[in-house]
PDB file of C-alpha atoms and ligand atoms in Angstrom:
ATOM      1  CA  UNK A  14      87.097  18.468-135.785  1.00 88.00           C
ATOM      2  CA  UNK A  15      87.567  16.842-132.200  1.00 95.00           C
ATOM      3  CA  UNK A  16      88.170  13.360-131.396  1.00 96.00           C
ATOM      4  CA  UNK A  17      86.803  11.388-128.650  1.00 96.00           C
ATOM      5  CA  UNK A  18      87.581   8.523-127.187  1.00 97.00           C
ATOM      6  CA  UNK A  19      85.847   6.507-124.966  1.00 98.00           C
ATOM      7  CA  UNK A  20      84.967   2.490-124.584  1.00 98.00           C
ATOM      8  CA  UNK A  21      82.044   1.006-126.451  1.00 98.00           C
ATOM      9  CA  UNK A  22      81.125  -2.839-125.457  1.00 98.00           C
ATOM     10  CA  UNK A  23      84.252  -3.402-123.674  1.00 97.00           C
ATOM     11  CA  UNK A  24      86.999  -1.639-127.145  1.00 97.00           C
ATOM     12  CA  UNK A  25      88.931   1.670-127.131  1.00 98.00           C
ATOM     13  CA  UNK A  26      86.841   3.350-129.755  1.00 97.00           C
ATOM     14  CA  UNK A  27      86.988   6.685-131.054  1.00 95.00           C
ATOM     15  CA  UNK A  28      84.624   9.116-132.635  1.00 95.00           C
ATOM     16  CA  UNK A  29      85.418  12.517-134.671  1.00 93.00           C
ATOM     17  CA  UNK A  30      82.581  15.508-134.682  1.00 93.00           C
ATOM     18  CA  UNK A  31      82.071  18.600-135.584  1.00 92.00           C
ATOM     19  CA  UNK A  32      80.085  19.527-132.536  1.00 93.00           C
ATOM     20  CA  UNK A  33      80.649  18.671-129.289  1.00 90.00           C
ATOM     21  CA  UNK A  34      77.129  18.508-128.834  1.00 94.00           C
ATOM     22  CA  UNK A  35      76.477  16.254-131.461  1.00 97.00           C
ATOM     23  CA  UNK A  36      74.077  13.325-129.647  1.00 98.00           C
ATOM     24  CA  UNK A  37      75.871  10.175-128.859  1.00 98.00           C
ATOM     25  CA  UNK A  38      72.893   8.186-130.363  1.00 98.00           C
ATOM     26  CA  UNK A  39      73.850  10.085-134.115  1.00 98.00           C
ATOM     27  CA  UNK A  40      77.616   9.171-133.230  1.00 97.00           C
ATOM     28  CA  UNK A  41      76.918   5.163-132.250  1.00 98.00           C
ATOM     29  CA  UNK A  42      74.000   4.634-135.108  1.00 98.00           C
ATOM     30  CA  UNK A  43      75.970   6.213-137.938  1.00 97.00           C
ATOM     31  CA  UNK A  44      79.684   6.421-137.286  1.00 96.00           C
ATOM     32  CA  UNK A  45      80.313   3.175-135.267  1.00 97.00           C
ATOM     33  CA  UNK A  46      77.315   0.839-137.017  1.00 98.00           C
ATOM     34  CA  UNK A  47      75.512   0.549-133.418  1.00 98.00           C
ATOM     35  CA  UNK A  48      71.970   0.400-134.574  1.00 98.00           C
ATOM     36  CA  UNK A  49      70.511  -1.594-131.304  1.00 98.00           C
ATOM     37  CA  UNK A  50      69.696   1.890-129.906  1.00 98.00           C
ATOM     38  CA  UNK A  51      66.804   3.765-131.678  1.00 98.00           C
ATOM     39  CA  UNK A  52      66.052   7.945-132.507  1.00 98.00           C
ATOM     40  CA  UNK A  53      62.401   7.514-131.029  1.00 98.00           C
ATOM     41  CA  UNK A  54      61.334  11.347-129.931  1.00 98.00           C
ATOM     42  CA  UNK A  55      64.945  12.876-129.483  1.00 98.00           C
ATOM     43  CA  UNK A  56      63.450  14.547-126.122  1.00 98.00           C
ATOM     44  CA  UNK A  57      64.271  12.023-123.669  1.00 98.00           C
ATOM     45  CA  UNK A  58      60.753  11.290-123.403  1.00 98.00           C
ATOM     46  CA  UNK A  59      60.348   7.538-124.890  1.00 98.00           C
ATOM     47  CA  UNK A  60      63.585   5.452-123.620  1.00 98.00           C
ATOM     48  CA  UNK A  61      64.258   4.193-126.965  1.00 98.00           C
ATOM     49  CA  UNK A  62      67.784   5.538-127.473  1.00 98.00           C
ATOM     50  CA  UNK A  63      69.039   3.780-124.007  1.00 98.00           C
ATOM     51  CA  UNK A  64      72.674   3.075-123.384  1.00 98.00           C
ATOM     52  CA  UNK A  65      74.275   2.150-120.576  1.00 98.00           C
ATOM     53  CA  UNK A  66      77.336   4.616-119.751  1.00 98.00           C
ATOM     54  CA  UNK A  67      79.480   3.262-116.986  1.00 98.00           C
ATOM     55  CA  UNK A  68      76.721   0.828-116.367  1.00 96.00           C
ATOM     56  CA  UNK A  69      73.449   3.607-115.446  1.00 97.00           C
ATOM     57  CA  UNK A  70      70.960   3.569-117.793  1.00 98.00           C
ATOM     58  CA  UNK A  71      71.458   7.135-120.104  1.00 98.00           C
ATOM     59  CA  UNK A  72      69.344   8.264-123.081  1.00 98.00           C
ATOM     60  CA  UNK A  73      71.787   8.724-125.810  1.00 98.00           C
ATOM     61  CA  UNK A  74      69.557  11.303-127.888  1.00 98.00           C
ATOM     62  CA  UNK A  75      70.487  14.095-125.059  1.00 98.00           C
ATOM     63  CA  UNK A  76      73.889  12.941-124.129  1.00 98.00           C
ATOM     64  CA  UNK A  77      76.084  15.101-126.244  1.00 97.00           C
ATOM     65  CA  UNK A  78      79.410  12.936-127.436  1.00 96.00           C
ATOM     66  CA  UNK A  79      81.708  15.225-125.332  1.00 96.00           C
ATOM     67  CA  UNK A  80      79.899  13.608-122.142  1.00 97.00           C
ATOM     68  CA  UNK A  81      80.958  10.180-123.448  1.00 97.00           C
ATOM     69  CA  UNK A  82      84.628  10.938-123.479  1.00 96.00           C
ATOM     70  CA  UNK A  83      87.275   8.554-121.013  1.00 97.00           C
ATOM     71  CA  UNK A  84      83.631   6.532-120.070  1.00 98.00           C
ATOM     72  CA  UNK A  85      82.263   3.377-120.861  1.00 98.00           C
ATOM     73  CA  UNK A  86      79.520   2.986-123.332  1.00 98.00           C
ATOM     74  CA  UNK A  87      77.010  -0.517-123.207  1.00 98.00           C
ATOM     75  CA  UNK A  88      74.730  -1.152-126.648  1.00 98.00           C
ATOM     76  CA  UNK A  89      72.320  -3.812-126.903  1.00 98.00           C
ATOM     77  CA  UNK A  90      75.224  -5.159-129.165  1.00 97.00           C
ATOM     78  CA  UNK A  91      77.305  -5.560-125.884  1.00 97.00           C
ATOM     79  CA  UNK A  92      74.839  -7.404-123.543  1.00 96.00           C
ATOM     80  CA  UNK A  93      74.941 -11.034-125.423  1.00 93.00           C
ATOM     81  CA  UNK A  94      75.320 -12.780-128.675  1.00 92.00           C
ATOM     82  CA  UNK A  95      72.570 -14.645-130.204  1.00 92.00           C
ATOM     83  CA  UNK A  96      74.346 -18.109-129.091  1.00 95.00           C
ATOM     84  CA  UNK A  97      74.823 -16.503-125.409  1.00 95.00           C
ATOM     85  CA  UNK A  98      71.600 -13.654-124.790  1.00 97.00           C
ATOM     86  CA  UNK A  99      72.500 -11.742-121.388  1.00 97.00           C
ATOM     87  CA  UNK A 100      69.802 -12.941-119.332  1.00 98.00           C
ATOM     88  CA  UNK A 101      67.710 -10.347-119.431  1.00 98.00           C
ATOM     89  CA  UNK A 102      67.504 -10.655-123.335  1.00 98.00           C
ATOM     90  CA  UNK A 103      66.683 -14.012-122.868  1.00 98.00           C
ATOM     91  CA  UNK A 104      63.987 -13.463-120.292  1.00 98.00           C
ATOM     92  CA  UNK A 105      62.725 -10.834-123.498  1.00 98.00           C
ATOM     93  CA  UNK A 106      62.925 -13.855-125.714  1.00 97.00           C
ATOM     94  CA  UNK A 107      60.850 -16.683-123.287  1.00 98.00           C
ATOM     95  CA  UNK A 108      58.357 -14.327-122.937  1.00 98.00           C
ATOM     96  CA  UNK A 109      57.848 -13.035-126.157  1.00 98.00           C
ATOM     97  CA  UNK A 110      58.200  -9.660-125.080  1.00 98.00           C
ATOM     98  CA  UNK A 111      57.906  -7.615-128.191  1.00 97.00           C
ATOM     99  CA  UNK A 112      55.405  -6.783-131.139  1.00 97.00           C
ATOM    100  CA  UNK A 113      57.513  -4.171-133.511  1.00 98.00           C
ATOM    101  CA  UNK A 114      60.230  -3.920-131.117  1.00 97.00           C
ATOM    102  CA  UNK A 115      61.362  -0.510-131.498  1.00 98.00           C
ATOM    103  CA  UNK A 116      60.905  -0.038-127.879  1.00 98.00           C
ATOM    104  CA  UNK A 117      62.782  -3.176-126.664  1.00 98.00           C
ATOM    105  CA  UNK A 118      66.454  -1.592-126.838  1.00 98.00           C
ATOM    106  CA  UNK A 119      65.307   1.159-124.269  1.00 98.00           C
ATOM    107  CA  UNK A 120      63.095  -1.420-122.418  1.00 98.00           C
ATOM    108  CA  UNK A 121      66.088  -4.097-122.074  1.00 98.00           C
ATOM    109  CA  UNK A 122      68.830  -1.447-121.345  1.00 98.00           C
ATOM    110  CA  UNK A 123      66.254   0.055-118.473  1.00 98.00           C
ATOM    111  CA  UNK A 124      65.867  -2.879-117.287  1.00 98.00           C
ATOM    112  CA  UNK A 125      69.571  -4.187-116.767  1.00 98.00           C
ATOM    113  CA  UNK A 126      70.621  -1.331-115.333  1.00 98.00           C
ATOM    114  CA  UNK A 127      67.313  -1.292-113.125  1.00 98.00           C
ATOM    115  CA  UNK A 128      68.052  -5.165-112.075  1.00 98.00           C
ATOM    116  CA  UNK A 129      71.777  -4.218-111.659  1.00 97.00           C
ATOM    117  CA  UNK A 130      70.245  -2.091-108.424  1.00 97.00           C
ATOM    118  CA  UNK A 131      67.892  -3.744-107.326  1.00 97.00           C
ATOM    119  CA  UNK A 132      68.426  -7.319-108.150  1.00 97.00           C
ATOM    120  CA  UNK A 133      65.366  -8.974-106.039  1.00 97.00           C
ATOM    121  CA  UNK A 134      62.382  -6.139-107.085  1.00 98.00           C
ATOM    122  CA  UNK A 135      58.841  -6.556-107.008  1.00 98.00           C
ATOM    123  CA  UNK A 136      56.742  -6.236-109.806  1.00 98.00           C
ATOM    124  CA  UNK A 137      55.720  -2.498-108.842  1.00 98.00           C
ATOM    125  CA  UNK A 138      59.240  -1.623-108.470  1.00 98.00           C
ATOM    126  CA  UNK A 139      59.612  -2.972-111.863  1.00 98.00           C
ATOM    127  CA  UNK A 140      56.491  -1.072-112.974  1.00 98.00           C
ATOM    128  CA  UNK A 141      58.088   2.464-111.063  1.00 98.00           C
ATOM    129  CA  UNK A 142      61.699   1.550-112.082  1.00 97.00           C
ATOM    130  CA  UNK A 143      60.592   1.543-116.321  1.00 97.00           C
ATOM    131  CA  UNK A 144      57.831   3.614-115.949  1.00 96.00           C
ATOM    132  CA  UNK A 145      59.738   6.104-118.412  1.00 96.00           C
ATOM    133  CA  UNK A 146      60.200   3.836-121.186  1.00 98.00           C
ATOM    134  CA  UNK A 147      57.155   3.796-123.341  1.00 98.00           C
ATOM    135  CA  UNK A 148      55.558   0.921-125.603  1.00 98.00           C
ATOM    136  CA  UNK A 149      53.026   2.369-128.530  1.00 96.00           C
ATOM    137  CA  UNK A 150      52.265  -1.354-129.473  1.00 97.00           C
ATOM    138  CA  UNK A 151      51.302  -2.551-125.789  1.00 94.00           C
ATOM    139  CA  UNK A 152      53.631  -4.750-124.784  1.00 96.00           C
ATOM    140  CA  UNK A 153      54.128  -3.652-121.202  1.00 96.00           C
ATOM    141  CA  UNK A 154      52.445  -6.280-119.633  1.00 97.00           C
ATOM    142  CA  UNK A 155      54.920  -8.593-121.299  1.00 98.00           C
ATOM    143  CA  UNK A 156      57.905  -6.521-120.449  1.00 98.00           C
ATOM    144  CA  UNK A 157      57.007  -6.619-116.814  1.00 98.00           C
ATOM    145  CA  UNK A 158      56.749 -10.669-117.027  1.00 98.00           C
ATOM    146  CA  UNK A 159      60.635 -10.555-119.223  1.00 98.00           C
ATOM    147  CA  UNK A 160      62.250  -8.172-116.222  1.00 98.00           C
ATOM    148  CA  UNK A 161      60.381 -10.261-113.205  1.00 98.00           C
ATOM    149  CA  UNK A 162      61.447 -13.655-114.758  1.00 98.00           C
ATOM    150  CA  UNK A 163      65.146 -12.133-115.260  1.00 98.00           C
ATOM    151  CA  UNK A 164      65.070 -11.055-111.769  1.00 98.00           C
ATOM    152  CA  UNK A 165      64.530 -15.078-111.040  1.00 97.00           C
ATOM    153  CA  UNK A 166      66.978 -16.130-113.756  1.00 92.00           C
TER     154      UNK A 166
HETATM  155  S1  FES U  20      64.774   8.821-128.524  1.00 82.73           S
HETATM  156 FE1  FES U  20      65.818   9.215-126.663  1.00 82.73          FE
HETATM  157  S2  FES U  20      64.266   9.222-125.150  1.00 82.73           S
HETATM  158 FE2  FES U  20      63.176   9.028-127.049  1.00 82.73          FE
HETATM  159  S1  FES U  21      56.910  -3.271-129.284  1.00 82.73           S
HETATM  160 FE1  FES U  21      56.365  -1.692-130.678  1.00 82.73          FE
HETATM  161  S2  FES U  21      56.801   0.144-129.585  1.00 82.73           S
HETATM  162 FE2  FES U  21      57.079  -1.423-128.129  1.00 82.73          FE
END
């Protein structure tokens, strides 16, 4: 079994795996208790699974655990704390920006590492810039509103 080590939310933090292809979403959800990012398709088609990894937006279902190794690794768990939200989780929060809210992990991780690029966008940049994260409740129009007022905030 290999080890690998690599930082999650700012900690040294290792992981041990069979396979070094094994996805980093299995290795965050159910060896390190990291359960902001969600198994939506497994085909990096949704956005649910997204990480940050050295600060890009990544989707953790394809990103095999050896990839991880010596890199940096952001979870919803690392953005804010429920006394101090990262501004683009509050921005979620004003606007309400969620019905079942298994898309909002992918949505807010898109959209911090979108902001983080293009801090000033307009709203079709935002529209381009998460067009790949998908919503089966409808919420977009919300989640445009959350990332527009964050790029105020
Ligand atoms: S679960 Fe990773 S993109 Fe859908
Ligand atoms: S809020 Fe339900 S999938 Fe987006």
């Amino acid at each position: 079994m290999a080890t690998y080590k690599f930082q999650v939310n700012g900690r040294a933090t290792s992981a041990e795996s069979w396979d070094p292809a094994q996805p980093l979403l299995y290795v965050l959800r159910n060896q390190l208790g990291l359960h902001g990012p969600k198994f939506g398709c497994g085909l990096s088609q949704c956005g649910a699974c997204t990480v940050l990894l050295d600060g890009k937006a990544t989707r953790s279902c394809v990103t095999p655990v050896r990839a991880a190794e010596g890199r940096s690794v952001t979870t919803l768990e690392g953005l804010g704390t429920p006394q101090g939200p990262d501004p683009v989780q509050a921005a979620f929060i004003a606007e309400q920006a969620a019905q079942c809210g298994y898309c909002t992990n992918g949505m807010i991780m898109a959209a911090k590492s979108f902001l983080g690029q293009n801090p000033k966008p307009t709203l079709e940049q935002v529209k381009q810039g998460l067009a790949g994260n998908l919503c089966r409740c409808g919420t977009h129009t919300r989640v445009l509103r959350a990332v527009m007022r964050a790029a105020r905030a």
